[in-house]
Amino acid sequence: MKTHARLGLAILLSTALVAPAAAQELTGTLKKIKDTGTITIGHRDSSIPFSYYDDKQKVVGYAVDLCMRIVDAVKSELKMPNLQVKLNPVTSATRIPLMANGTIDLECGSTTNNLEREKQVSFTITHFVTANRFVAKKSSGIKTLADLKGKTVVSTAGTTNIKWATAANTEKNLGMNIVAAKDHAEAFLMVDTGRAAAFFMDDILLYSLVANSKNPGDWIIGSEAYTVEPYGIMLRKDDPAFKKVVDAAMVRIYKSGDINGIYEQWFLKPVPPKGINLNVPMSAQLKKVVANPTDSGDPATYQ
């Protein structure tokens, strides 16, 4: 009997030791979320239709919807149905620092995944593919990059677009005066009020800004595409456990066909705040990603 008692005690002790060990297996973002009972979503204020405030000051958008699906997957993974979701506004300039320092856990906006950024952060499966172009007033007669020689142009601080414009300005000796705006709305307003001749940004965001402007017919978006910009939801670097959960959620959205309804809601139907239909069908590049999900930051992957 004593032997059995000792054996039973040993089993109990070993079980007691295993349980905390299993709990300790959580690391990185998953552990942070479990410990705090909260997941923090970084969002934008004016990146229509990806991530923005609607007319009721509610955070909405295509990327936000995808992020909420990911949150559901995290709730399931951690068995935390009552997990709290905290919304934290970010800008082009603050999004990477706020991800790196642990303030936000997912960044749900219009952020380009590229090889340089991958040195600082990670990205999940690409959810949109766009291109860098400019918007200008039709009355300006500006149609090409060469037409902007010596003129003041604007882009948003902290974006791949302003970095490209700065490099192109030097390489092509264009003599442009490049101004950094705090967000897309401010940059667009600068062109609208004549303080800048053109605004360099991802074309899907330019289409959206024009569609929501007072006089959409006054604007022209350049036909020249300067760079390929794959968008991805951002997460912290070197966190394979969290990335596995996030990537699996995105793949499920694609493979189940749910992506089609989500995409249609934001690009092929009227969207708030003005009920305008952007009417942008899914591109061949994005269809390719849906069929074969990738988180590649190499533009060549999408060409």
PDB file of C-alpha atoms in Angstrom, residues 87-256:
ATOM      1  CA  LEU A  87      -7.980  50.064 -30.566  1.00  0.00           C
ATOM      2  CA  ASN A  88      -4.897  52.264 -30.823  1.00  0.00           C
ATOM      3  CA  PRO A  89      -4.575  54.866 -33.628  1.00  0.00           C
ATOM      4  CA  VAL A  90      -1.269  54.906 -35.533  1.00  0.00           C
ATOM      5  CA  THR A  91       0.205  56.960 -38.363  1.00  0.00           C
ATOM      6  CA  SER A  92       2.587  56.053 -41.170  1.00  0.00           C
ATOM      7  CA  ALA A  93       5.426  57.403 -39.018  1.00  0.00           C
ATOM      8  CA  THR A  94       4.447  55.751 -35.695  1.00  0.00           C
ATOM      9  CA  ARG A  95       3.171  52.310 -36.773  1.00  0.00           C
ATOM     10  CA  ILE A  96       6.541  50.495 -36.881  1.00  0.00           C
ATOM     11  CA  PRO A  97       7.930  51.989 -33.618  1.00  0.00           C
ATOM     12  CA  LEU A  98       4.656  51.208 -31.798  1.00  0.00           C
ATOM     13  CA  MET A  99       4.794  47.626 -33.043  1.00  0.00           C
ATOM     14  CA  ALA A 100       8.460  47.201 -32.121  1.00  0.00           C
ATOM     15  CA  ASN A 101       8.030  48.578 -28.583  1.00  0.00           C
ATOM     16  CA  GLY A 102       5.030  46.352 -27.801  1.00  0.00           C
ATOM     17  CA  THR A 103       2.300  49.009 -27.770  1.00  0.00           C
ATOM     18  CA  ILE A 104       0.288  47.316 -30.550  1.00  0.00           C
ATOM     19  CA  ASP A 105       0.005  43.595 -31.388  1.00  0.00           C
ATOM     20  CA  LEU A 106      -1.450  43.793 -34.915  1.00  0.00           C
ATOM     21  CA  GLU A 107      -1.352  46.748 -37.308  1.00  0.00           C
ATOM     22  CA  CYS A 108      -4.451  46.831 -39.474  1.00  0.00           C
ATOM     23  CA  GLY A 109      -4.012  49.485 -42.125  1.00  0.00           C
ATOM     24  CA  SER A 110      -2.474  49.987 -45.547  1.00  0.00           C
ATOM     25  CA  THR A 111       1.127  49.032 -44.819  1.00  0.00           C
ATOM     26  CA  THR A 112       3.483  47.862 -47.550  1.00  0.00           C
ATOM     27  CA  ASN A 113       5.445  44.710 -46.819  1.00  0.00           C
ATOM     28  CA  ASN A 114       8.966  45.089 -48.173  1.00  0.00           C
ATOM     29  CA  LEU A 115      12.337  43.502 -47.505  1.00  0.00           C
ATOM     30  CA  GLU A 116      13.665  46.543 -45.657  1.00  0.00           C
ATOM     31  CA  ARG A 117      10.721  46.641 -43.240  1.00  0.00           C
ATOM     32  CA  GLU A 118      11.044  42.900 -42.663  1.00  0.00           C
ATOM     33  CA  LYS A 119      14.296  43.673 -40.840  1.00  0.00           C
ATOM     34  CA  GLN A 120      12.205  45.427 -38.141  1.00  0.00           C
ATOM     35  CA  VAL A 121       8.789  43.722 -38.175  1.00  0.00           C
ATOM     36  CA  SER A 122       6.941  40.741 -39.638  1.00  0.00           C
ATOM     37  CA  PHE A 123       3.916  40.580 -41.916  1.00  0.00           C
ATOM     38  CA  THR A 124       1.166  38.053 -42.381  1.00  0.00           C
ATOM     39  CA  ILE A 125      -0.246  36.923 -45.738  1.00  0.00           C
ATOM     40  CA  THR A 126      -0.589  39.761 -48.285  1.00  0.00           C
ATOM     41  CA  HIS A 127      -4.160  41.116 -48.459  1.00  0.00           C
ATOM     42  CA  PHE A 128      -3.845  43.693 -51.260  1.00  0.00           C
ATOM     43  CA  VAL A 129      -1.462  44.631 -54.062  1.00  0.00           C
ATOM     44  CA  THR A 130      -1.270  48.231 -55.231  1.00  0.00           C
ATOM     45  CA  ALA A 131       1.188  50.545 -57.042  1.00  0.00           C
ATOM     46  CA  ASN A 132       2.830  53.900 -56.303  1.00  0.00           C
ATOM     47  CA  ARG A 133       1.454  56.730 -58.488  1.00  0.00           C
ATOM     48  CA  PHE A 134       0.604  60.416 -58.113  1.00  0.00           C
ATOM     49  CA  VAL A 135      -2.604  62.420 -58.112  1.00  0.00           C
ATOM     50  CA  ALA A 136      -2.809  65.973 -59.457  1.00  0.00           C
ATOM     51  CA  LYS A 137      -5.431  68.467 -60.565  1.00  0.00           C
ATOM     52  CA  LYS A 138      -6.425  67.988 -64.234  1.00  0.00           C
ATOM     53  CA  SER A 139      -6.144  71.747 -64.706  1.00  0.00           C
ATOM     54  CA  SER A 140      -2.413  71.548 -63.882  1.00  0.00           C
ATOM     55  CA  GLY A 141      -1.647  69.651 -67.101  1.00  0.00           C
ATOM     56  CA  ILE A 142       0.629  67.302 -65.137  1.00  0.00           C
ATOM     57  CA  LYS A 143       0.637  63.783 -66.591  1.00  0.00           C
ATOM     58  CA  THR A 144       4.131  62.367 -66.033  1.00  0.00           C
ATOM     59  CA  LEU A 145       6.944  62.451 -63.507  1.00  0.00           C
ATOM     60  CA  ALA A 146       8.919  64.716 -65.848  1.00  0.00           C
ATOM     61  CA  ASP A 147       6.110  67.300 -65.633  1.00  0.00           C
ATOM     62  CA  LEU A 148       6.842  67.656 -61.908  1.00  0.00           C
ATOM     63  CA  LYS A 149      10.380  68.945 -62.412  1.00  0.00           C
ATOM     64  CA  GLY A 150      11.049  71.872 -60.071  1.00  0.00           C
ATOM     65  CA  LYS A 151       7.620  71.697 -58.462  1.00  0.00           C
ATOM     66  CA  THR A 152       6.510  71.158 -54.843  1.00  0.00           C
ATOM     67  CA  VAL A 153       5.096  67.669 -54.274  1.00  0.00           C
ATOM     68  CA  VAL A 154       3.827  65.912 -51.172  1.00  0.00           C
ATOM     69  CA  SER A 155       3.696  62.433 -49.713  1.00  0.00           C
ATOM     70  CA  THR A 156       2.896  61.040 -46.284  1.00  0.00           C
ATOM     71  CA  ALA A 157       5.662  60.865 -43.670  1.00  0.00           C
ATOM     72  CA  GLY A 158       7.003  57.385 -42.961  1.00  0.00           C
ATOM     73  CA  THR A 159       5.794  55.799 -46.219  1.00  0.00           C
ATOM     74  CA  THR A 160       7.601  53.868 -48.945  1.00  0.00           C
ATOM     75  CA  ASN A 161       6.201  56.477 -51.351  1.00  0.00           C
ATOM     76  CA  ILE A 162       8.063  59.445 -49.861  1.00  0.00           C
ATOM     77  CA  LYS A 163      11.231  57.376 -49.733  1.00  0.00           C
ATOM     78  CA  TRP A 164      10.856  56.492 -53.421  1.00  0.00           C
ATOM     79  CA  ALA A 165      10.107  60.116 -54.380  1.00  0.00           C
ATOM     80  CA  THR A 166      13.214  61.335 -52.534  1.00  0.00           C
ATOM     81  CA  ALA A 167      15.409  58.764 -54.295  1.00  0.00           C
ATOM     82  CA  ALA A 168      13.858  59.455 -57.731  1.00  0.00           C
ATOM     83  CA  ASN A 169      14.288  63.200 -57.207  1.00  0.00           C
ATOM     84  CA  THR A 170      18.025  62.722 -56.750  1.00  0.00           C
ATOM     85  CA  GLU A 171      18.539  60.071 -59.434  1.00  0.00           C
ATOM     86  CA  LYS A 172      16.629  61.968 -62.127  1.00  0.00           C
ATOM     87  CA  ASN A 173      17.757  65.431 -61.016  1.00  0.00           C
ATOM     88  CA  LEU A 174      14.141  66.632 -60.891  1.00  0.00           C
ATOM     89  CA  GLY A 175      14.660  69.440 -58.399  1.00  0.00           C
ATOM     90  CA  MET A 176      11.303  68.738 -56.724  1.00  0.00           C
ATOM     91  CA  ASN A 177      10.570  70.210 -53.308  1.00  0.00           C
ATOM     92  CA  ILE A 178       9.225  67.198 -51.364  1.00  0.00           C
ATOM     93  CA  VAL A 179       6.969  67.949 -48.382  1.00  0.00           C
ATOM     94  CA  ALA A 180       5.995  65.337 -45.766  1.00  0.00           C
ATOM     95  CA  ALA A 181       2.363  65.405 -44.604  1.00  0.00           C
ATOM     96  CA  LYS A 182       1.217  63.815 -41.350  1.00  0.00           C
ATOM     97  CA  ASP A 183      -1.470  61.714 -43.076  1.00  0.00           C
ATOM     98  CA  HIS A 184      -3.094  61.050 -46.454  1.00  0.00           C
ATOM     99  CA  ALA A 185      -5.963  63.487 -45.873  1.00  0.00           C
ATOM    100  CA  GLU A 186      -3.543  66.357 -45.203  1.00  0.00           C
ATOM    101  CA  ALA A 187      -1.445  65.500 -48.269  1.00  0.00           C
ATOM    102  CA  PHE A 188      -4.507  65.430 -50.542  1.00  0.00           C
ATOM    103  CA  LEU A 189      -5.704  68.750 -49.119  1.00  0.00           C
ATOM    104  CA  MET A 190      -2.317  70.302 -49.951  1.00  0.00           C
ATOM    105  CA  VAL A 191      -2.833  69.505 -53.633  1.00  0.00           C
ATOM    106  CA  ASP A 192      -6.476  70.587 -53.478  1.00  0.00           C
ATOM    107  CA  THR A 193      -5.492  74.002 -52.071  1.00  0.00           C
ATOM    108  CA  GLY A 194      -2.560  74.505 -54.456  1.00  0.00           C
ATOM    109  CA  ARG A 195       0.223  74.109 -51.879  1.00  0.00           C
ATOM    110  CA  ALA A 196       1.579  71.093 -53.794  1.00  0.00           C
ATOM    111  CA  ALA A 197       1.352  70.073 -57.446  1.00  0.00           C
ATOM    112  CA  ALA A 198       1.023  66.323 -56.833  1.00  0.00           C
ATOM    113  CA  PHE A 199       0.664  63.718 -54.091  1.00  0.00           C
ATOM    114  CA  PHE A 200       2.600  60.440 -54.373  1.00  0.00           C
ATOM    115  CA  MET A 201       0.778  57.515 -52.761  1.00  0.00           C
ATOM    116  CA  ASP A 202      -0.545  53.994 -53.372  1.00  0.00           C
ATOM    117  CA  ASP A 203      -3.053  54.178 -56.203  1.00  0.00           C
ATOM    118  CA  ILE A 204      -5.907  52.474 -54.320  1.00  0.00           C
ATOM    119  CA  LEU A 205      -5.722  55.164 -51.631  1.00  0.00           C
ATOM    120  CA  LEU A 206      -5.633  57.873 -54.317  1.00  0.00           C
ATOM    121  CA  TYR A 207      -8.707  56.401 -56.055  1.00  0.00           C
ATOM    122  CA  SER A 208     -10.484  56.464 -52.707  1.00  0.00           C
ATOM    123  CA  LEU A 209      -9.517  60.057 -51.925  1.00  0.00           C
ATOM    124  CA  VAL A 210     -10.630  61.227 -55.374  1.00  0.00           C
ATOM    125  CA  ALA A 211     -13.920  59.300 -55.156  1.00  0.00           C
ATOM    126  CA  ASN A 212     -14.678  60.911 -51.792  1.00  0.00           C
ATOM    127  CA  SER A 213     -13.658  64.436 -52.857  1.00  0.00           C
ATOM    128  CA  LYS A 214     -16.098  67.272 -53.629  1.00  0.00           C
ATOM    129  CA  ASN A 215     -15.375  67.190 -57.368  1.00  0.00           C
ATOM    130  CA  PRO A 216     -13.890  63.820 -58.461  1.00  0.00           C
ATOM    131  CA  GLY A 217     -13.822  65.002 -62.081  1.00  0.00           C
ATOM    132  CA  ASP A 218     -11.202  67.652 -61.211  1.00  0.00           C
ATOM    133  CA  TRP A 219      -8.487  65.066 -60.568  1.00  0.00           C
ATOM    134  CA  ILE A 220      -6.096  62.903 -62.571  1.00  0.00           C
ATOM    135  CA  ILE A 221      -4.147  59.889 -61.307  1.00  0.00           C
ATOM    136  CA  GLY A 222      -0.922  59.342 -63.241  1.00  0.00           C
ATOM    137  CA  SER A 223      -0.757  56.332 -65.570  1.00  0.00           C
ATOM    138  CA  GLU A 224       2.883  55.663 -64.633  1.00  0.00           C
ATOM    139  CA  ALA A 225       3.255  52.996 -61.914  1.00  0.00           C
ATOM    140  CA  TYR A 226       6.564  53.420 -60.096  1.00  0.00           C
ATOM    141  CA  THR A 227       6.615  50.537 -57.603  1.00  0.00           C
ATOM    142  CA  VAL A 228       4.593  47.447 -56.641  1.00  0.00           C
ATOM    143  CA  GLU A 229       3.224  47.681 -53.077  1.00  0.00           C
ATOM    144  CA  PRO A 230       1.963  44.468 -51.405  1.00  0.00           C
ATOM    145  CA  TYR A 231      -0.013  45.235 -48.230  1.00  0.00           C
ATOM    146  CA  GLY A 232       0.198  43.035 -45.153  1.00  0.00           C
ATOM    147  CA  ILE A 233      -1.042  43.117 -41.568  1.00  0.00           C
ATOM    148  CA  MET A 234       1.999  43.815 -39.427  1.00  0.00           C
ATOM    149  CA  LEU A 235       3.112  41.938 -36.297  1.00  0.00           C
ATOM    150  CA  ARG A 236       6.255  41.743 -34.214  1.00  0.00           C
ATOM    151  CA  LYS A 237       9.396  40.196 -35.613  1.00  0.00           C
ATOM    152  CA  ASP A 238      10.761  36.842 -34.396  1.00  0.00           C
ATOM    153  CA  ASP A 239       7.480  35.637 -32.901  1.00  0.00           C
ATOM    154  CA  PRO A 240       6.832  32.352 -34.764  1.00  0.00           C
ATOM    155  CA  ALA A 241       4.072  31.108 -32.436  1.00  0.00           C
ATOM    156  CA  PHE A 242       1.923  34.202 -32.928  1.00  0.00           C
ATOM    157  CA  LYS A 243       2.689  34.393 -36.652  1.00  0.00           C
ATOM    158  CA  LYS A 244       1.581  30.765 -37.045  1.00  0.00           C
ATOM    159  CA  VAL A 245      -1.853  31.571 -35.569  1.00  0.00           C
ATOM    160  CA  VAL A 246      -2.205  34.770 -37.623  1.00  0.00           C
ATOM    161  CA  ASP A 247      -1.091  33.165 -40.911  1.00  0.00           C
ATOM    162  CA  ALA A 248      -3.389  30.177 -40.394  1.00  0.00           C
ATOM    163  CA  ALA A 249      -6.342  32.546 -39.874  1.00  0.00           C
ATOM    164  CA  MET A 250      -5.554  34.411 -43.110  1.00  0.00           C
ATOM    165  CA  VAL A 251      -5.161  31.177 -45.080  1.00  0.00           C
ATOM    166  CA  ARG A 252      -8.560  29.991 -43.770  1.00  0.00           C
ATOM    167  CA  ILE A 253     -10.171  33.245 -44.948  1.00  0.00           C
ATOM    168  CA  TYR A 254      -8.706  32.671 -48.424  1.00  0.00           C
ATOM    169  CA  LYS A 255      -9.271  28.938 -48.763  1.00  0.00           C
ATOM    170  CA  SER A 256     -12.855  29.101 -47.434  1.00  0.00           C
TER     171      SER A 256
END
